[in-house]
């Protein structure tokens, strides 16, 4: 189902141009909040495929054969544009109705 509803993407407080560059290099950005029009909020974790592979390989070395992160979205690269584009598509596809809202 395709839906259109108002939403807001809220980046961490210290997220600026330099932070964006750092997270692009690191390959991940946690604690991005998606706030829907009804007030529900979802904390998202964005990661690029290279970093995800590195995390899996590291976990395997530690004896865990998986990577688990709440509300993870895998992107080609970590950038403001990629994150906003992904969220727009997720809202349109009604993805957030399948998640539990942020508590507290």
Coordinates of C-alpha atoms in Angstrom, one line a residue, residues 9-65:
X9 CA 13.4 13.1 10.0
X10 CA 15.2 14.3 13.2
X11 CA 19.0 13.8 13.1
X12 CA 21.1 13.6 16.3
X13 CA 21.6 17.1 17.9
X14 CA 25.3 17.1 17.0
X15 CA 24.7 16.2 13.4
X16 CA 26.2 18.8 11.1
X17 CA 28.2 18.8 7.8
X18 CA 31.4 17.5 9.6
X19 CA 29.4 14.8 11.5
X20 CA 27.8 13.7 8.2
X21 CA 31.2 13.3 6.7
X22 CA 32.4 11.3 9.7
X23 CA 29.4 9.0 9.6
X24 CA 29.8 8.5 5.9
X25 CA 33.3 7.3 6.6
X26 CA 32.3 5.2 9.5
X27 CA 29.5 3.6 7.6
X28 CA 26.7 4.0 10.1
X29 CA 24.5 6.6 11.8
X30 CA 22.4 5.6 14.9
X31 CA 19.7 7.5 16.7
X32 CA 17.9 9.1 13.8
X33 CA 14.3 9.7 14.8
X34 CA 11.3 9.5 12.4
X35 CA 8.4 11.4 13.8
X36 CA 5.0 10.8 12.1
X37 CA 2.1 13.3 12.0
X38 CA 0.2 11.4 14.8
X39 CA 3.2 12.0 17.1
X40 CA 4.6 8.4 17.0
X41 CA 8.4 8.3 16.9
X42 CA 10.8 5.6 15.6
X43 CA 14.5 5.5 16.4
X44 CA 16.3 4.2 13.3
X45 CA 19.8 2.9 12.7
X46 CA 21.3 3.4 9.2
X47 CA 24.3 1.4 8.1
X48 CA 26.0 0.9 4.7
X49 CA 26.6 -2.6 3.3
X50 CA 30.4 -2.5 3.7
X51 CA 30.1 -1.7 7.4
X52 CA 27.4 -4.3 7.9
X53 CA 29.7 -6.9 6.3
X54 CA 32.5 -5.8 8.7
X55 CA 30.2 -6.0 11.7
X56 CA 29.2 -9.5 10.7
X57 CA 32.8 -10.7 10.2
X58 CA 33.7 -9.2 13.6
X59 CA 30.8 -10.8 15.3
X60 CA 31.6 -14.2 13.7
X61 CA 35.2 -13.9 15.2
X62 CA 33.5 -13.3 18.6
X63 CA 31.3 -16.4 18.2
X64 CA 28.1 -14.7 17.1
X65 CA 27.0 -15.6 13.6

